[in-house]
Amino acid sequence: MLLSFDYVRARSKDDAVNLAVEAGPNGRFLAGGTDLFVRMYDRQLRLKTLIDVKEIEGIEGMECQNGQGLSIGAASSLNMLVGNETIRSRYGLLAQAAHSVGSLQVRNRASIGGNICNASPAADTAPALLVYDAEIETWGPRNTRLIPISQFFTGPGKTVLEHGEFVYKIRIPEPDTRSYGVYLKLGRTNSVDLSIVSVACLALASGEVRIALGAVAPTPIRVTEAESILLSRKDEEAIAFAASAAKETAVPISDVRAGEEYRLDMVEVLTKNAIEQALAGLAATGEV
Amino acid sequence: MLHNIEMTVNGELVKAKVPSHMRLLDFLREELDLIGAKEGCGKGECGACTVLVEGKAVNSCLMLAVEASGKEVLTVEGLSEGDSLDPIQQSIIDNSALQCGYCTPGMVMSAKGLLLRNPSPTRDEVVEAISGNLCRCTGYARVVDAIMQVAASSKSQDEGSEG
Amino acid sequence: MAREDYIGVGVIRNDAVEKVTGAARYAADLKFSGMLYAKLLRSEHAHARIRRIDTTKAQNVPGVKAVVTGKDFPNRMGLYLKDRTPYAIDKVRYYGEPVAGIAAESLEIAEEALKFIEVEYEELPPVLDLREAIKPGAPLVHPDLHTYEIGPAFFPIPHTNISNHFRIRKGDVEKGFAEADLIFEDEYYVPHIQHSPIEPHAAIALYDRQGKLTIWACSQSPFAMRNILANSLNWPMNRVRVIAPYVGGGFGGKAGLNVEATLVPLALKCRNSPIKLVCTREEEFRDTFVRQGMLCRLKTGVKANGRIIAQEFEMYWDGGAFTEYGVNVTRAAGYSSSGVYDIPNMKTDSYCVYTNKPVGGPLRGFGHSENHWAMEQQIDQIAHKMGIDPVEFRRINLQRDGSRNATGQVLSNPGIGQCLERTAELIGWEEVSGPGVIEPGVKKVRAKGIACMTKAPAMPNDAASSAVVKLNDDGTVSLSIGAQELGQGAFTVLAQILAHELGVRYEDIKIQPIDTDYSAYEWQTVASRITYSCGRAVKAAAKDARRQVLAHGARYFGVPVEDIEIAESRVFVKSKPDRSVPIGTFSLGVTLPDFSGYGGPVIGRGTFIPEGITAMNEETGQSEKPVANWTYGTQAVEIELDVETGKIRVLKVAAVYDAGRVINPVTAATQVEGGVVQGISIGLLEEMKFNEEGKLLNPSYVDYKILTAADMPDELLISFVEVPQEDGPYGARGIGEHVMVPTPPAIANALYNAAGIRMKTLPMTSEKVYWALKERLSASVR
């Protein structure tokens, strides 16, 4: 049972903003609801108004035009991402990350916008979006802005979003070269679990290797120190250095899922494996 | 706040007035007396409340009734007609892939959602489709076998009709 | 025409169609007009005095019909030890204990009104650590323990936190150790875990104008529930009625009386209004029964030839705030403390300890999963130390015909030897010569491990079963039993026995839903006792009905009764099989050719009570026949260990049990499959975690993980041994609980064989395994 609140449906971007401003601090935008309803069910959150954004034009669906990159409507479900051919072939890492969220039922409702707006340090799509240098297009009382994902998260459950501002689209720039991405997630069970540690690694034909971590800091993070080690060298030793640099960067906590020390060691293990797999994958696709 | 909603449930048009906070699960169970969907956890972790909305498996505990307005909802009650069961249901019976039965309606609906979109899944795809449905009794293997058998028989039928 | 043979046949479950169509009704699916909804206010302290409680404001919330607190129902209740009340009185004993209850017109009103109940607590030092709890001078969870009413088989130690001390004294343990060539000693621990059935507890209570209290509940124990309630209310038993629809998974958690009790004072206040309570998953995790934690020290003395000569076993059970049911778990774990081995000299002490934690109770395995976690690992530890293959070491020490177990009971032809050999064969056992060693650079290693088990039904000596068989006019059959269908397939197997014995079609049998006003008595659906005990009652009832039908037939056909047979729901003359009529012809008696009547409706009755079980000696635990029977089994696993992360994957499981006689090979196999997966889940994942204040940190599936479909083993090899149980129906004995007992120690043994690490604390999470691996690697470097 949920405790009472009012549900309103936003008809347009402006409508959404106005409804949110009107609702005040006890209002919240609703997309898939798979996280919001859980917190409301647990009585961690009591809201007065939920503003459903799913019917706003353009907030669901994907667009990919050559040279323009990919634009994903924020209310697109994770399974829409998983099943999208363009995403699977060109942004495979994002498909993998989306696929690792919750259960199939949850992914049919959960939206990519919700996954990042909840700003869980363990949000699975966040490390993927970080390595793709995604930008978040928002609409709010002060009109629209484009926020680099690296600046979007400010802490557990916290983002730079202002009151009344919602995520409309997620934009991923066109990759300049061929790339291969790997998302590794360590959980307790093999499905429907939160990450103990997750690592996204994107190897680009340009020689760049991008790495982001989940569940080991107050926000999902890019590990640029590790990335710069791999700019010039990609041998076994360099990979080990990079993995160790990722571990140095991580600042996990201990909780019921795992201890801090274990998480740190696993950052190193998963980072190393992710780099190796991404480089191998890139090499293999290059051969084709 | 009350809403006038209208949806198709198991092929029938349903009109009702519901409060904002009523979950689809509560609407089905309390208002329509469709008790097949169960509440096991209320948090989308166990899958006992799984129903299909627009052909897709969802946790009806994580969706509002008002969000389902205008949509097509299928519950386990909509799968059988009189004595004629859905092949998935029959296969679960034949494989003894149920015990206490509490997770079974949700399990059946997850399988239905899968086979609607992918009539010949791999074993891994079947596992994926039901891994959001917790079961404490069966150990899952028979459930996977049961679904695989339905897929295999529909495949052989297709091939038969083509040939 | 032949009698249909239904024994040993995998007929389709008789509850399958209802369940697969969503038509089966469980307690939470029931709804009545004028129904009220209950919510409970629960303690937010593990141990505190209630200084003041004021419900006035809550009472005045519109829509609230009743508010109750502990004082509204001060009578203590419990199955074996009367130590609890539905709501806390004067003090709270665990974080989550009910303090007040509200019945209101809607669930939402009930919940909102909870906020208006004012409670003032004075915090007391909580007793959370088992070791602290047993020290002299520890704060007492139940200072009045010595005044509580308790069953005859239990021995509390007054003015301590120990509510039961069970002892085994067999042979001369000191002499045994003196003669031993090797003495091995270690400590083991299992944490609290939850049954986690997918159906949370649900109940409806109605106190009607007749003065009768009716409870609809998901219950494994409708009759025990009636007994406990009538007893605590001090009412005649016919004023309490329990109706129990299908149970959505029990595993022990729905045995006895539990959350249903909180509805009783509310119902008494809201006369003629049914009140419904459905537990949230959080309540299901914390506020129904849980499995106690257990800490133990096990010491074994062995001769150079590999024979175990002495064993000393000390078990401390983290019983929680109330041990009304838990005391019997500690007793059962005590009397089975030799496991499957023949040990001449034994000393066992099993202590049930009160702590300020959730209420310990029965969980599938009933103490045996816990004591075997220690025993079956120590066996491997000793085998390794002596350089003997673990299977061979077991062979040397297994109980045989004529062996005496911990209670001194002489065993007749135990099936464990066959179980062990067949399991080793199925898994492809290869001799293990030492701990596994991980070579540098190796990322994954595989190994096999094995463990044995035995368990007896842990029940009072007079736990009885009964059954009534009624023939309907048309020849269909109604079976009235008090045994419950929890998913284990009881209704199917009992209908098979009836069909077989009476000669009717299995499809023509319907089992009546349990209602203590109408159903035949059953003690409880626990202890893996239904096929064995209720099976005997059904068999007897069927024979009784058959005798009546045969007599009617003889009269009708005018032949001797010996010349009448029943098969496939038809009655015929054996010497002239074409003279046959449908069995329904005789359901209500016989109509003779002159149209006069004879006989009367066919009603068969059958009862069963295991005979000859005697009390165990208080000082020594010795008895010639302490329990009804012993079921043996063995499991082996093959695991793959991810060396980098510590994650264990179970690839293959072989499981062999001595079922005496398998009545239905399919439902028997499905019991094993589910039990093995539950065993893996408990072995790798499950643990209730508490903070320093005794608050449960993971009361949800988000952080209390159970195995999903994506985690199951690739291969499961199941086989049954059939050494007949003398007093079981067709030789059958129970296997329901046994099948999850040896899984965790088999995995632990495999882990040692893979990587040379020994996990003595459950669960074997990847994190714990990882650190153990690291320690081992650094030790080998040093």
mmCIF file of N, CA and C in Angstrom, chain B residues 59-92:
data_model
loop_
_atom_site.group_PDB
_atom_site.id
_atom_site.type_symbol
_atom_site.label_atom_id
_atom_site.label_comp_id
_atom_site.label_asym_id
_atom_site.label_seq_id
_atom_site.Cartn_x
_atom_site.Cartn_y
_atom_site.Cartn_z
ATOM 1 N N ASN B 59 6.080 -5.268 -12.798
ATOM 2 C CA ASN B 59 5.662 -5.504 -11.417
ATOM 3 C C ASN B 59 4.472 -4.595 -11.142
ATOM 4 N N SER B 60 3.304 -5.175 -10.917
ATOM 5 C CA SER B 60 2.125 -4.315 -10.750
ATOM 6 C C SER B 60 2.140 -3.590 -9.405
ATOM 7 N N CYS B 61 3.114 -3.909 -8.536
ATOM 8 C CA CYS B 61 3.251 -3.168 -7.282
ATOM 9 C C CYS B 61 4.014 -1.869 -7.492
ATOM 10 N N LEU B 62 4.657 -1.737 -8.650
ATOM 11 C CA LEU B 62 5.448 -0.532 -8.905
ATOM 12 C C LEU B 62 4.823 0.313 -10.014
ATOM 13 N N MET B 63 3.507 0.181 -10.154
ATOM 14 C CA MET B 63 2.839 0.959 -11.189
ATOM 15 C C MET B 63 1.505 1.407 -10.616
ATOM 16 N N LEU B 64 1.116 2.628 -10.916
ATOM 17 C CA LEU B 64 -0.175 3.104 -10.415
ATOM 18 C C LEU B 64 -1.286 2.648 -11.348
ATOM 19 N N ALA B 65 -2.458 2.487 -10.781
ATOM 20 C CA ALA B 65 -3.613 2.132 -11.606
ATOM 21 C C ALA B 65 -3.822 3.214 -12.662
ATOM 22 N N VAL B 66 -3.670 4.463 -12.253
ATOM 23 C CA VAL B 66 -3.914 5.568 -13.187
ATOM 24 C C VAL B 66 -2.885 5.551 -14.327
ATOM 25 N N GLU B 67 -1.697 5.045 -14.058
ATOM 26 C CA GLU B 67 -0.691 4.956 -15.128
ATOM 27 C C GLU B 67 -1.073 3.903 -16.173
ATOM 28 N N ALA B 68 -1.906 2.960 -15.759
ATOM 29 C CA ALA B 68 -2.312 1.906 -16.701
ATOM 30 C C ALA B 68 -3.541 2.296 -17.505
ATOM 31 N N SER B 69 -4.067 3.480 -17.233
ATOM 32 C CA SER B 69 -5.263 3.931 -17.940
ATOM 33 C C SER B 69 -4.962 4.022 -19.437
ATOM 34 N N GLY B 70 -5.908 3.528 -20.217
ATOM 35 C CA GLY B 70 -5.722 3.569 -21.669
ATOM 36 C C GLY B 70 -4.887 2.415 -22.191
ATOM 37 N N LYS B 71 -4.466 1.540 -21.289
ATOM 38 C CA LYS B 71 -3.580 0.466 -21.722
ATOM 39 C C LYS B 71 -4.271 -0.901 -21.643
ATOM 40 N N GLU B 72 -3.574 -1.870 -22.197
ATOM 41 C CA GLU B 72 -4.097 -3.223 -22.210
ATOM 42 C C GLU B 72 -3.362 -4.040 -21.148
ATOM 43 N N VAL B 73 -4.121 -4.593 -20.222
ATOM 44 C CA VAL B 73 -3.516 -5.337 -19.113
ATOM 45 C C VAL B 73 -3.928 -6.809 -19.222
ATOM 46 N N LEU B 74 -2.952 -7.681 -19.060
ATOM 47 C CA LEU B 74 -3.254 -9.112 -19.070
ATOM 48 C C LEU B 74 -2.770 -9.721 -17.762
ATOM 49 N N THR B 75 -3.667 -10.401 -17.070
ATOM 50 C CA THR B 75 -3.287 -11.078 -15.826
ATOM 51 C C THR B 75 -3.399 -12.585 -16.055
ATOM 52 N N VAL B 76 -2.972 -13.349 -15.073
ATOM 53 C CA VAL B 76 -2.987 -14.800 -15.232
ATOM 54 C C VAL B 76 -4.412 -15.307 -15.484
ATOM 55 N N GLU B 77 -5.391 -14.588 -14.960
ATOM 56 C CA GLU B 77 -6.783 -15.007 -15.167
ATOM 57 C C GLU B 77 -7.181 -14.928 -16.631
ATOM 58 N N GLY B 78 -6.475 -14.103 -17.385
ATOM 59 C CA GLY B 78 -6.810 -13.928 -18.794
ATOM 60 C C GLY B 78 -6.178 -14.968 -19.706
ATOM 61 N N LEU B 79 -5.392 -15.843 -19.147
ATOM 62 C CA LEU B 79 -4.697 -16.827 -19.986
ATOM 63 C C LEU B 79 -5.520 -18.068 -20.270
ATOM 64 N N SER B 80 -6.395 -18.413 -19.343
ATOM 65 C CA SER B 80 -7.150 -19.648 -19.536
ATOM 66 C C SER B 80 -8.601 -19.305 -19.792
ATOM 67 N N GLU B 81 -9.239 -20.163 -20.572
ATOM 68 C CA GLU B 81 -10.657 -19.961 -20.816
ATOM 69 C C GLU B 81 -11.359 -21.276 -20.530
ATOM 70 N N GLY B 82 -12.145 -21.283 -19.471
ATOM 71 C CA GLY B 82 -12.767 -22.537 -19.068
ATOM 72 C C GLY B 82 -11.686 -23.556 -18.753
ATOM 73 N N ASP B 83 -11.776 -24.718 -19.372
ATOM 74 C CA ASP B 83 -10.801 -25.766 -19.102
ATOM 75 C C ASP B 83 -9.577 -25.657 -19.991
ATOM 76 N N SER B 84 -9.617 -24.712 -20.937
ATOM 77 C CA SER B 84 -8.483 -24.659 -21.856
ATOM 78 C C SER B 84 -7.426 -23.712 -21.309
ATOM 79 N N LEU B 85 -6.254 -24.281 -21.100
ATOM 80 C CA LEU B 85 -5.169 -23.532 -20.490
ATOM 81 C C LEU B 85 -4.215 -23.022 -21.558
ATOM 82 N N ASP B 86 -3.493 -21.992 -21.204
ATOM 83 C CA ASP B 86 -2.402 -21.537 -22.050
ATOM 84 C C ASP B 86 -1.337 -22.644 -22.070
ATOM 85 N N PRO B 87 -0.660 -22.807 -23.201
ATOM 86 C CA PRO B 87 0.389 -23.854 -23.262
ATOM 87 C C PRO B 87 1.422 -23.705 -22.139
ATOM 88 N N ILE B 88 1.703 -22.499 -21.716
ATOM 89 C CA ILE B 88 2.676 -22.309 -20.627
ATOM 90 C C ILE B 88 2.121 -22.934 -19.340
ATOM 91 N N GLN B 89 0.858 -22.676 -19.082
ATOM 92 C CA GLN B 89 0.243 -23.236 -17.872
ATOM 93 C C GLN B 89 0.261 -24.764 -17.922
ATOM 94 N N GLN B 90 -0.100 -25.287 -19.093
ATOM 95 C CA GLN B 90 -0.139 -26.743 -19.230
ATOM 96 C C GLN B 90 1.251 -27.345 -19.042
ATOM 97 N N SER B 91 2.232 -26.658 -19.571
ATOM 98 C CA SER B 91 3.590 -27.170 -19.485
ATOM 99 C C SER B 91 4.104 -27.120 -18.039
ATOM 100 N N ILE B 92 3.721 -26.086 -17.308
ATOM 101 C CA ILE B 92 4.126 -26.010 -15.897
ATOM 102 C C ILE B 92 3.499 -27.152 -15.109
#
